[in-house]
Coordinates of C-alpha atoms in Angstrom, one line a residue:
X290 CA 0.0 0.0 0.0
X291 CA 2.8 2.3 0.8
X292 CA 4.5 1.9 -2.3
X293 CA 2.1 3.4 -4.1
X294 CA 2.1 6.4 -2.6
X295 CA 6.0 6.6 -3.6
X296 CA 7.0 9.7 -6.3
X297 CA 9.1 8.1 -9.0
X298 CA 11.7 10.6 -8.9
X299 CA 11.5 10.7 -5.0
X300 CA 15.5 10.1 -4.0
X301 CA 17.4 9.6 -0.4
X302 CA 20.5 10.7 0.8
X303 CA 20.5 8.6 4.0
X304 CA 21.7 4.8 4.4
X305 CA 18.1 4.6 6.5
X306 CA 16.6 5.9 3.3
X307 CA 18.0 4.1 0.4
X308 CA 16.4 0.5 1.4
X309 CA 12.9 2.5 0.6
X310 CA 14.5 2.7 -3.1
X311 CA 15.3 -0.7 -2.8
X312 CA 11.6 -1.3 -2.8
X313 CA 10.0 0.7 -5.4
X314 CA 12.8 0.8 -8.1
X315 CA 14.1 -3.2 -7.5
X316 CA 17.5 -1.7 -8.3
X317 CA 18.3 -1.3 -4.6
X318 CA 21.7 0.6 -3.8
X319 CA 24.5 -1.3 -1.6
X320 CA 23.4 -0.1 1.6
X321 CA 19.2 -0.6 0.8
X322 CA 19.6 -3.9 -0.4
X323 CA 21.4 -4.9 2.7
X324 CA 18.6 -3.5 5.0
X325 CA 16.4 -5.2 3.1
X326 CA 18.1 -8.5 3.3
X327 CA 18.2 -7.7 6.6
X328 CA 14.7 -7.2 7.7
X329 CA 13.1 -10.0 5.1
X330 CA 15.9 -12.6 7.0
X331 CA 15.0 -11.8 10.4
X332 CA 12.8 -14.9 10.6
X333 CA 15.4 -16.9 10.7
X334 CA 18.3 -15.1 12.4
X335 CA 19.0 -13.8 16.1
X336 CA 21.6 -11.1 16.2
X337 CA 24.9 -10.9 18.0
X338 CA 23.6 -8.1 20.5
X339 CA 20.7 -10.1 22.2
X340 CA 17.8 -8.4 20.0
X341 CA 15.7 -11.3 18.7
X342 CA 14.6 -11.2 15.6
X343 CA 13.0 -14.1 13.5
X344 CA 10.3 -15.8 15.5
X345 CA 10.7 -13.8 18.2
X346 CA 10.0 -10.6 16.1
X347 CA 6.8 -9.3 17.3
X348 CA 8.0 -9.5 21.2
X349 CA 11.4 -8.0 20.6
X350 CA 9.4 -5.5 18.9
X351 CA 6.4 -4.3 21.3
X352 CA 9.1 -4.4 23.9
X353 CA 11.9 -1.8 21.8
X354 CA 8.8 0.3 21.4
X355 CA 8.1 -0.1 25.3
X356 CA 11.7 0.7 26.1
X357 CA 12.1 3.9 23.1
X358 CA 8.5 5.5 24.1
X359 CA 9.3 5.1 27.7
X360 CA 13.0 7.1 26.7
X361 CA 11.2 9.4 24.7
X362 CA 8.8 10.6 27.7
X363 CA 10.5 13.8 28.2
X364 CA 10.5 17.5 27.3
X365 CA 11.6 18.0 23.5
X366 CA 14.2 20.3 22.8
X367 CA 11.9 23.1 21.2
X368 CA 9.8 23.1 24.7
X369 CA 13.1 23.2 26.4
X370 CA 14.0 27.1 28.1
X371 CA 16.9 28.4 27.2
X372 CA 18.4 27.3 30.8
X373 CA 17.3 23.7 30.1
X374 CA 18.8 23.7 26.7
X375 CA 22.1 25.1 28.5
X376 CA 21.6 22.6 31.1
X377 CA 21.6 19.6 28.3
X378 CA 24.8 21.2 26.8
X379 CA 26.6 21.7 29.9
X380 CA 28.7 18.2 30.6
X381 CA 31.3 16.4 32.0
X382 CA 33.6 14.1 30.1
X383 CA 32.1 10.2 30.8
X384 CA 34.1 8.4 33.5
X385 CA 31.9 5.6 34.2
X386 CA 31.0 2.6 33.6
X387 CA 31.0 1.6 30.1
X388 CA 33.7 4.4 28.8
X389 CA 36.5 1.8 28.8
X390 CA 35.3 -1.0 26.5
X391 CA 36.0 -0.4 23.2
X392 CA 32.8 -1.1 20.2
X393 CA 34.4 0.9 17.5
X394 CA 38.2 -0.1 16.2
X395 CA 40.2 0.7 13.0
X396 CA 43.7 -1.3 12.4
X397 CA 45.5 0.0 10.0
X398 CA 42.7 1.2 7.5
X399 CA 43.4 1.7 4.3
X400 CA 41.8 3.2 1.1
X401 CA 43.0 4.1 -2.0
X402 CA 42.1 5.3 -4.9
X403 CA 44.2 4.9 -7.9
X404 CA 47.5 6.3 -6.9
X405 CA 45.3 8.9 -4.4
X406 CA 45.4 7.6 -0.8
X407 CA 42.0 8.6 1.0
X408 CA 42.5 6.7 4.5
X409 CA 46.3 6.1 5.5
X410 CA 47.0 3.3 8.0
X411 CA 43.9 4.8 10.5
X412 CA 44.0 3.2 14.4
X413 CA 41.4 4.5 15.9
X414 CA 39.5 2.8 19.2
X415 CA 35.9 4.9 20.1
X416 CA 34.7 3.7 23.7
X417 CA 31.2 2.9 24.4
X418 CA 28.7 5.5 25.1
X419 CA 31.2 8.7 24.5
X420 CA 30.8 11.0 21.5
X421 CA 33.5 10.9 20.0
X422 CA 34.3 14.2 17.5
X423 CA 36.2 12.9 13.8
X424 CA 37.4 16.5 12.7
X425 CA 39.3 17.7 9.5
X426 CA 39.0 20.5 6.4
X427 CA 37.0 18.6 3.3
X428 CA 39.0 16.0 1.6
X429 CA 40.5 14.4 4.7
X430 CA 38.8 11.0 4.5
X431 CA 36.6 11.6 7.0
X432 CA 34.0 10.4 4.5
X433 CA 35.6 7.5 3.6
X434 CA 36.1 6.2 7.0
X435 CA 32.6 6.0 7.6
X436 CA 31.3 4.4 4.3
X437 CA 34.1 1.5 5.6
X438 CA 32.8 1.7 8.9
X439 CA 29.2 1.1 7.0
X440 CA 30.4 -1.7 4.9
X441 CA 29.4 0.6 1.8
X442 CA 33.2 0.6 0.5
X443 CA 35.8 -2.0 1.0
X444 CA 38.9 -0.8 2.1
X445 CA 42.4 -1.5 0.4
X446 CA 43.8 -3.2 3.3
X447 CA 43.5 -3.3 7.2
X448 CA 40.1 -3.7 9.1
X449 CA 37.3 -2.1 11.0
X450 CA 35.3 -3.8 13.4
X451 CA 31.9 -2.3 15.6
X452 CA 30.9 -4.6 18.6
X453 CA 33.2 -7.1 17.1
X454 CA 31.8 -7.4 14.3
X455 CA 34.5 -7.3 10.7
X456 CA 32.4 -4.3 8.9
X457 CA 33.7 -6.1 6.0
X458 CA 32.8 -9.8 6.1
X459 CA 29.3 -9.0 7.8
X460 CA 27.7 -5.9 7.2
X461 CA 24.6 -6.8 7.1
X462 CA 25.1 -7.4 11.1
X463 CA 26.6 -4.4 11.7
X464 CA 23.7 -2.2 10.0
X465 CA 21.2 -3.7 12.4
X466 CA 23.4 -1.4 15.6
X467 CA 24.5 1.2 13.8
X468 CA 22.3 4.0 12.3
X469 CA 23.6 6.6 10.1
X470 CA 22.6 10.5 9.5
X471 CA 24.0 11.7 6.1
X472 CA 25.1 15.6 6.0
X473 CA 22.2 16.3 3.4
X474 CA 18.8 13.7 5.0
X475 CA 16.6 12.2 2.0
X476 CA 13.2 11.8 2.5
X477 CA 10.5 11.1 0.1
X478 CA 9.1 14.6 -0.7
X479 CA 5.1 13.6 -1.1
X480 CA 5.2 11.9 2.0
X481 CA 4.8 13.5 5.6
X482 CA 7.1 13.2 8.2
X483 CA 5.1 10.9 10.5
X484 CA 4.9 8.3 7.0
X485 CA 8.1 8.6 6.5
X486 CA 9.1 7.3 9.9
X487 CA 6.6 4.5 9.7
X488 CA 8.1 3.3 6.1
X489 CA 11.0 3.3 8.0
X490 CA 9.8 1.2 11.2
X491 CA 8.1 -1.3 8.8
X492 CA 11.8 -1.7 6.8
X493 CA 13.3 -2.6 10.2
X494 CA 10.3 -5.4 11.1
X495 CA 8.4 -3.2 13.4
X496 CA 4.7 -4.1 13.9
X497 CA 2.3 -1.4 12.9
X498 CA 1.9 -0.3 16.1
X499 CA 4.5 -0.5 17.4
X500 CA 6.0 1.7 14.9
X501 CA 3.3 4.2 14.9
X502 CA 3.7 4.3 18.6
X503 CA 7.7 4.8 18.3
X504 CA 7.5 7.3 15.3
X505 CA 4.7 9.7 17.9
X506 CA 7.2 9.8 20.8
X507 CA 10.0 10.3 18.5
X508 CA 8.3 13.4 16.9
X509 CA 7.7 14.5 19.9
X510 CA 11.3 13.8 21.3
X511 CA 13.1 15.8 18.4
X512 CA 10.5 18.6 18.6
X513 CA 8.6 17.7 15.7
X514 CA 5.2 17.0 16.5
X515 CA 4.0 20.0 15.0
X516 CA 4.8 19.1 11.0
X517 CA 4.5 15.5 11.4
X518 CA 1.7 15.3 9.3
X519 CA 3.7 18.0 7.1
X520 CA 4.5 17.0 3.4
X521 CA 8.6 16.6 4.3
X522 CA 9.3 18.4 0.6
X523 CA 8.3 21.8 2.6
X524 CA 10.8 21.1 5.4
X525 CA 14.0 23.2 5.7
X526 CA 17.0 21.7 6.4
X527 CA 17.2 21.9 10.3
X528 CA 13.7 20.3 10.3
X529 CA 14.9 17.6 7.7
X530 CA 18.0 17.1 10.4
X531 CA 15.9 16.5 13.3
X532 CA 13.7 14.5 11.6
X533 CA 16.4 12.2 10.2
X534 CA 17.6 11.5 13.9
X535 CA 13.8 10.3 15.0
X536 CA 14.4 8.1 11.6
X537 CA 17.8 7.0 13.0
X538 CA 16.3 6.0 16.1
X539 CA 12.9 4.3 14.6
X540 CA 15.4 1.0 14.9
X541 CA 17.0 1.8 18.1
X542 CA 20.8 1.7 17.4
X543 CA 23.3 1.1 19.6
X544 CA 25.8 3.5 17.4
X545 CA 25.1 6.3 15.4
X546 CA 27.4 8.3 12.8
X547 CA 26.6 11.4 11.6
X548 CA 27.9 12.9 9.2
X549 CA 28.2 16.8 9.1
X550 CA 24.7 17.2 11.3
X551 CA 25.3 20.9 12.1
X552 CA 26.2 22.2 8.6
X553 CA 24.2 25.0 7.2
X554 CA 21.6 25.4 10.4
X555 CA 20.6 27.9 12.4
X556 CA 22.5 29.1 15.3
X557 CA 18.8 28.1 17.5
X558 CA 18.2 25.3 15.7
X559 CA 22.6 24.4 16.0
X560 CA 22.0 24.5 19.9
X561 CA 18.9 22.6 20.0
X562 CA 20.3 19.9 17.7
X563 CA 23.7 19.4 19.8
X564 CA 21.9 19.4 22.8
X565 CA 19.8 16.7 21.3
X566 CA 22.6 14.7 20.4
X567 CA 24.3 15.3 23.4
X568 CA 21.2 13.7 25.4
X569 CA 21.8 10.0 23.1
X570 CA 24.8 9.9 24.6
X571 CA 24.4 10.8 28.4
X572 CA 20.7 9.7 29.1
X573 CA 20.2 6.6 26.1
X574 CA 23.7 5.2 26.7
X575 CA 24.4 5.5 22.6
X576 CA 27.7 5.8 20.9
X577 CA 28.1 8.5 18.9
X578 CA 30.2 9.1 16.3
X579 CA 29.8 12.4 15.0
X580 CA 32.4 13.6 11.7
X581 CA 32.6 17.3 10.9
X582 CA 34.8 20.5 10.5
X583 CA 32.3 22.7 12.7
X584 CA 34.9 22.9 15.4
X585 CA 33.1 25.2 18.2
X586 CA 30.0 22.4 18.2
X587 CA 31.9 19.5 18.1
X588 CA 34.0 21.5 21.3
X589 CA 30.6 21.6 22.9
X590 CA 29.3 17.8 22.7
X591 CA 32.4 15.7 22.3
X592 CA 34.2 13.7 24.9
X593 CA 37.2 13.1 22.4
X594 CA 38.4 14.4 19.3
X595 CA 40.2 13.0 16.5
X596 CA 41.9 15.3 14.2
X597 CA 42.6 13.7 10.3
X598 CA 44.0 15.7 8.0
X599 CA 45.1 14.0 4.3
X600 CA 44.0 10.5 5.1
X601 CA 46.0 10.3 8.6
X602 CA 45.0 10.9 12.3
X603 CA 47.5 13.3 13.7
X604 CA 45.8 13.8 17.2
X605 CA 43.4 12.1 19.4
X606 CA 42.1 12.4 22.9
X607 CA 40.2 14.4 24.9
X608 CA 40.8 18.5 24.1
X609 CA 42.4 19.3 27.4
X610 CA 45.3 16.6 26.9
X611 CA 45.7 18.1 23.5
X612 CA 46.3 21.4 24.9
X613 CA 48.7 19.6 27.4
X614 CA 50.2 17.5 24.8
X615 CA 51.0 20.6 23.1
X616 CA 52.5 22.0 25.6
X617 CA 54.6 19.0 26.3
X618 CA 55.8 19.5 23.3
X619 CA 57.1 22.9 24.2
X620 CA 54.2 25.0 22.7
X621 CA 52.8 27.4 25.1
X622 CA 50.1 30.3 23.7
X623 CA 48.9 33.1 26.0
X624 CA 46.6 36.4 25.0
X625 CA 46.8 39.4 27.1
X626 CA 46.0 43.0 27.0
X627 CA 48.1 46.2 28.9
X628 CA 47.4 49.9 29.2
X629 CA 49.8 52.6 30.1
X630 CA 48.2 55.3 32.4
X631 CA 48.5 58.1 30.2
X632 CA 48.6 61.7 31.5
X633 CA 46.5 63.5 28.9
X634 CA 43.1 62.1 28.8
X635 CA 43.0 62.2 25.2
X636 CA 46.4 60.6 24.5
X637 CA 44.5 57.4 23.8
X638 CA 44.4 58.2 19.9
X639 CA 44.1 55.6 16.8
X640 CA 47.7 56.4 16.6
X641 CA 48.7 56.2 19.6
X642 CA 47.0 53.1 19.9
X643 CA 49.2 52.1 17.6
X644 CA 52.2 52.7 18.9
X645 CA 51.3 50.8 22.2
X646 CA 50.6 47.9 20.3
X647 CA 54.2 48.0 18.3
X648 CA 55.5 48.9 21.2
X649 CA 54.3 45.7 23.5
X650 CA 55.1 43.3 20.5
X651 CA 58.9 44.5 20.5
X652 CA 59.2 44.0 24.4
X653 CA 57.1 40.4 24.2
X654 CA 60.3 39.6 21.8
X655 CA 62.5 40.5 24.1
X656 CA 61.7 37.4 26.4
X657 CA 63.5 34.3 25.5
X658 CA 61.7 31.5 24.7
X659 CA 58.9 33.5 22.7
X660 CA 58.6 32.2 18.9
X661 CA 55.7 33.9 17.3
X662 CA 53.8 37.3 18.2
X663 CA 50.9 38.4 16.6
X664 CA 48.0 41.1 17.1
X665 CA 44.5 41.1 17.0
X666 CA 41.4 43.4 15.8
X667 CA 40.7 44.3 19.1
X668 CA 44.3 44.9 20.6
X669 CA 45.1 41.8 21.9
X670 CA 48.2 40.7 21.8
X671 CA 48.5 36.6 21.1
X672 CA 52.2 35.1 22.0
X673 CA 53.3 31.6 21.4
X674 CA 56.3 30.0 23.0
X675 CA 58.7 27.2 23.9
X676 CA 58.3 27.5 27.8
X677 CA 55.8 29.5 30.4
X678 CA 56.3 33.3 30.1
X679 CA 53.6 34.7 32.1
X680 CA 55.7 35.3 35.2
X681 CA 58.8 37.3 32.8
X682 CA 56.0 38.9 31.2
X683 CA 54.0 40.6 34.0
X684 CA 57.7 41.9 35.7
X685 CA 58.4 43.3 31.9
X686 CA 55.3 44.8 32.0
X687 CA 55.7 46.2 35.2
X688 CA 59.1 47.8 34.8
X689 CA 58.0 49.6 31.6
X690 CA 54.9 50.9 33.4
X691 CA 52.2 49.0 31.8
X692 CA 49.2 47.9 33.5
X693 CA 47.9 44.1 33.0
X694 CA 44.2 44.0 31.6
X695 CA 43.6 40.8 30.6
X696 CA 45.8 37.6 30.7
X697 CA 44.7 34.1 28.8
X698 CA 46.4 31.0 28.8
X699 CA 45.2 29.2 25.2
X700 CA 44.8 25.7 24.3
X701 CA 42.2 25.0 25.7
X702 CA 40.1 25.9 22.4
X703 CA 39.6 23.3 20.0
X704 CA 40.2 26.0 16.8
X705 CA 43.9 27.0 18.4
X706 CA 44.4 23.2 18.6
X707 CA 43.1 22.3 15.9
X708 CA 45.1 25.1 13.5
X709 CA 48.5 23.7 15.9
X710 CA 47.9 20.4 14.6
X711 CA 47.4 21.4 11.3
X712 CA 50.1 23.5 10.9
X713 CA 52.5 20.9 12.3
X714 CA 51.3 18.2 9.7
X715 CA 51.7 20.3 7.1
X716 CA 55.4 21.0 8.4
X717 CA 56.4 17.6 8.9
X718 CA 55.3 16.8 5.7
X719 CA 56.9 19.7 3.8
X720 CA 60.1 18.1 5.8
X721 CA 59.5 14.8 4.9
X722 CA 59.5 15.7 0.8
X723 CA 62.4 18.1 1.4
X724 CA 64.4 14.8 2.6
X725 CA 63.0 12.7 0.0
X726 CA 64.0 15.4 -2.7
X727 CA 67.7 15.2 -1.1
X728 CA 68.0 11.6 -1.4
X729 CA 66.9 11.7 -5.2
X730 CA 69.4 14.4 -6.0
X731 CA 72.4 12.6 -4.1
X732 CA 70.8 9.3 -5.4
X733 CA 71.0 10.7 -8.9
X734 CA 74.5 12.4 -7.8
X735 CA 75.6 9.1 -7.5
X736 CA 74.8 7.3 -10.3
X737 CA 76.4 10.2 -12.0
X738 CA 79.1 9.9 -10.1
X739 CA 79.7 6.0 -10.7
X740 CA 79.1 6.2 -14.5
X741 CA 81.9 8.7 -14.7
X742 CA 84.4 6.4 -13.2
X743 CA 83.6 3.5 -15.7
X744 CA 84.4 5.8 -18.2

C-alpha cells in the first residue's frame, strides 16, 4: 500500500533511506539492499547483540517500542527554556562505567584510490557510550572512513570492526546497531514526516503499532510534532536534520554516525540539535560518532576528538590533553592585553594606539623562549612559545609601566588546537619531501658519479 504512494523521482540521501528505493525501483543501492536483506531474514536469524529477531520478532518489537516510548517521555528540545537547553549542553567528560570498552576499532585502515590515498593506515578505538568528534578541512577522508565503517566501500587493506563485528565480512550485522545521519537527509518529498518514519519502522520489522507508537514519541522527542503530518518536501534543512535522527532511532541503534549534522543550520536550531545529540549519549547510553569541520559544536558535545588531515590521524584524545600534549611538546600560547596610564586624557588616539601595540610586541620579543607574536582586531596581543612566560612577562610589563588588563592561557580551544595540529602536519610533511628530494638528488649524484668512473 505504501509503495504506491512513492514519487518516481523521490530520491534519499541517507543509508536509513535508500532500502525505501530498494523497494520501489528493484535496483536497490548497496546499503538498501542490505537492510532489506536484513529485515526480510530476520525470521530466521537472532543477532549478535541479544535483539531477537525471526520468531521472536513481534516481542522483541512491542518491547523496543516499550523501552524507546518510555526514553522518549521527556520534554523536547523546542519546549526546552533556554536554561534547560544550557543545562543539556553543559557536561562532564564520561568516567563511568562503560567508557573503557572499546565497540568501534580501526587497524590499520586503508583506502585508496588509484595512486590517491584517502584513509592512511587509520588506528582509531571509540569507547562505548562517548561522543567521539572525527574533525578535519573537506577532503581528509573523513567520508571514507565512515562508508568502511558502513560496509558501503571495501577498504584497500586493514580492518574495522563495531561490537566485534568485521564491517567487512558482515555488514549486514553491523547495519542492524548502527544508524547513520547523512550531512544532506533524503526523504520522500510527497510523503509527511510521521509516514516517513513509519516506512521506516516497517523496513526494520516493526509491527504497525509498534511503529506508529515509536514514530509519535520520537516526533515529539526531536521537537517535531508539529509538522509531522507536514508534506517533508516543505521542510528546511534543520527540520529535515531532526527529523532524520527520529528516523535513526525508529530501529533503536546502539551506534550512530553522523555525518556533518550541524552544517548550514541555524544558530537556535545548532543548539537545539547538539543538545539533542548530546542527550543520546548521556541519558540513552548510545555511541556517537559524529564527523565534521564545525569545530566550536563538536568542542561543545564531544568527549574526544580525532583530528585527520590528508587520510592520517594526527591527534586524538580528549581537548584538554591536546592542549597539554601541546604543551609538552614545548608549545605554550597566552593572550593578554596592557594599558599605560597616560597623563593626557586624550592621548588614547588611533595612533597612539598604535604605537602601544608595536610597542608591546617588540618588548614580548624580548623574552626568550617567545617564537611567534601576533596582534589582534581588538588589541590583543597573542604570543606563542617554547616555555611559560607569564611570570617574565607581568615583571616586563611592570618595569615599563604597563598595567595588565587581561591575561589568557590558550589551548584550551579546539580552533587554536586544531590550527597547531594542522600546521605541524603540514610541516612535517613539507620536511619529509624536502628529505625525499635530497636523497633523489644525491641518489641521482651518484649514479652520475659512478658512471663517470667506468668511463
Amino acid at each position: 500500500m505504501m509503495q504506491q504512494k512513492l514519487s518516481p523521482d523521490a530520491t534519499a540521501s541517507s543509508a536509513n533511506a535508500s532500502s525505501r528505493d530498494a523497494v520501489t525501483k528493484q535496483e536497490p543501492e548497496a546499503y538498501g539492499a542490505e537492510k532489506l536483506a536484513g529485515a526480510a531474514g530476520s525470521e530466521s536469524t537472532v543477532e549478535t547483540n541479544g535483539r531477537a529477531t525471526g520468531t521472536e520478532a513481534a516481542k522483541a518489537a512491542d518491547k523496543s517500542g516499550r523501552s524507546s516510548a518510555k526514553r522518549a517521555q521527556k520534554k523536547s528540545v523546542q519546549d526546552m527554556t533556554p536554561e534547560e537547553l544550557q543545562a543539556a549542553c553543559d557536561w562532564q567528560p564520561h568516567t563511568g562505567h562503560g567508557l573503557h570498552e572499546i565497540i568501534i576499532r580501526t587497524t590499520d585502515l586503508v583506502k585508496q584510490y588509484g595512486d590517491v590515498t584517502a584513509v592512511d593506515h587509520l588506528n582509531l578505538e571509540i569507547h562505548k557510550g562517548e561522543v567521539f568528534g572525527l574533525l578535519g578541512p573537506n577532503g581528509a577522508g573523513k567520508t571514507t572512513t565512515t562508508l568502511m565503517l558502513l560496509g558501503l566501500t571495501d577498504p584497500t587493506s586493514g580492518t574495522a570492526e563495531i561490537n566485534g563485528i568485521d564491517c567487512t565480512k558482515n555488514s549486514l550485522a553491523v547495519k542492524r546497531i548502527v544508524g547513520y545521519l547523512p550531512d544532506n537527509v533524503g526523504f520522500y518529498p510527497d510523503m509527511t514526516g510521521r509516514e516517513n518514519l513509519l516506512f521506516s519502522g516497517e523496513m526494520n520489522g516493526l509491527s504497525c503499532e509498534t511503529a506508529r507508537a515509536r514514530a509519535a514519541a520520537l516526533l515529539e522527542r526531536v521537537g517535531m510534532t508539529y509538522a509531522a503530518d507536514r508534506r517533508t518536501g516543505t521542510y528546511s534543512r534543520g527540520m529535515r536534520q531532526r527529523l532524520g535522527i527520529a528516523d535513526v532511532l525508529m530501529k533503536d541503534p546502539d551506534i550512530i554516525i553522523m555525518d556533518e549534522p550541524t552544517l548550514g543550520i541555524d544558530p537556535q536550531g545548532m543548539h537545539e540539535l547538539t543538545a539533542l545529540i548530546r542527550e543520546l549519549s548521556v541519558k540513552d547510553g548510545r555511541t556517537i560518532l559524529i564527523s565534521s569541520h564545525e569545530l566550536y559544536q563538536i568542542q561543545e558535545i564531544s568527549d574526544r576528538v580525532g583530528i585527520f588531515v590528508k587520510g592520517k590521524m594526527i591527534a586524538c584524545g580528549r581537548i584538554d590533553e591536546l592542549g597539554k600534549q601541546l604543551q609538552n611538546e614545548g608549545l605554550y600560547m597566552v593572550d593578554f592585553k596592557a594599558e599605560q596610564p597616560a597623563s593626557d586624557a586624550n592621548a588614547s588616539t588611533e595612533a597612539q594606539q598604535i604605537l602601544v601595540g608595536e610597542h608591546l610586541k617588540s618588548l614580548v620579543r624580548s623574552i626568550p623562549g617567545v617564537r611567534l607574536v601576533g596582534q589582534k582586531e581588538d588589541g590583543t596581543i597573542h604570543v606563542e612559545s617554547s616555555e611559560d612566560i607569564r611570570r617574565t612577562l607581568f615583571q616586563k610589563l611592570y618595569e615599563d609601566g604597563y598595567v595588565l588588563s587581561e591575561l589568557h592561557e590558550r589551548g584550551g580551544d579546539l580552533d587554536e588546537i586544531y590550527r597547531k595540529y594542522f600546521e605541524k602536519a603540514e610541516e612535517d610533511e613539507e620536511a619529509k619531501k624536502q628529505e625525499e628530494a635530497a636523497a633523489q638528488e644525491t641518489k641521482s649524484l651518484s649514479k652520475k658519479l659512478l658512471s663517470g668512473f667506468r668511463k
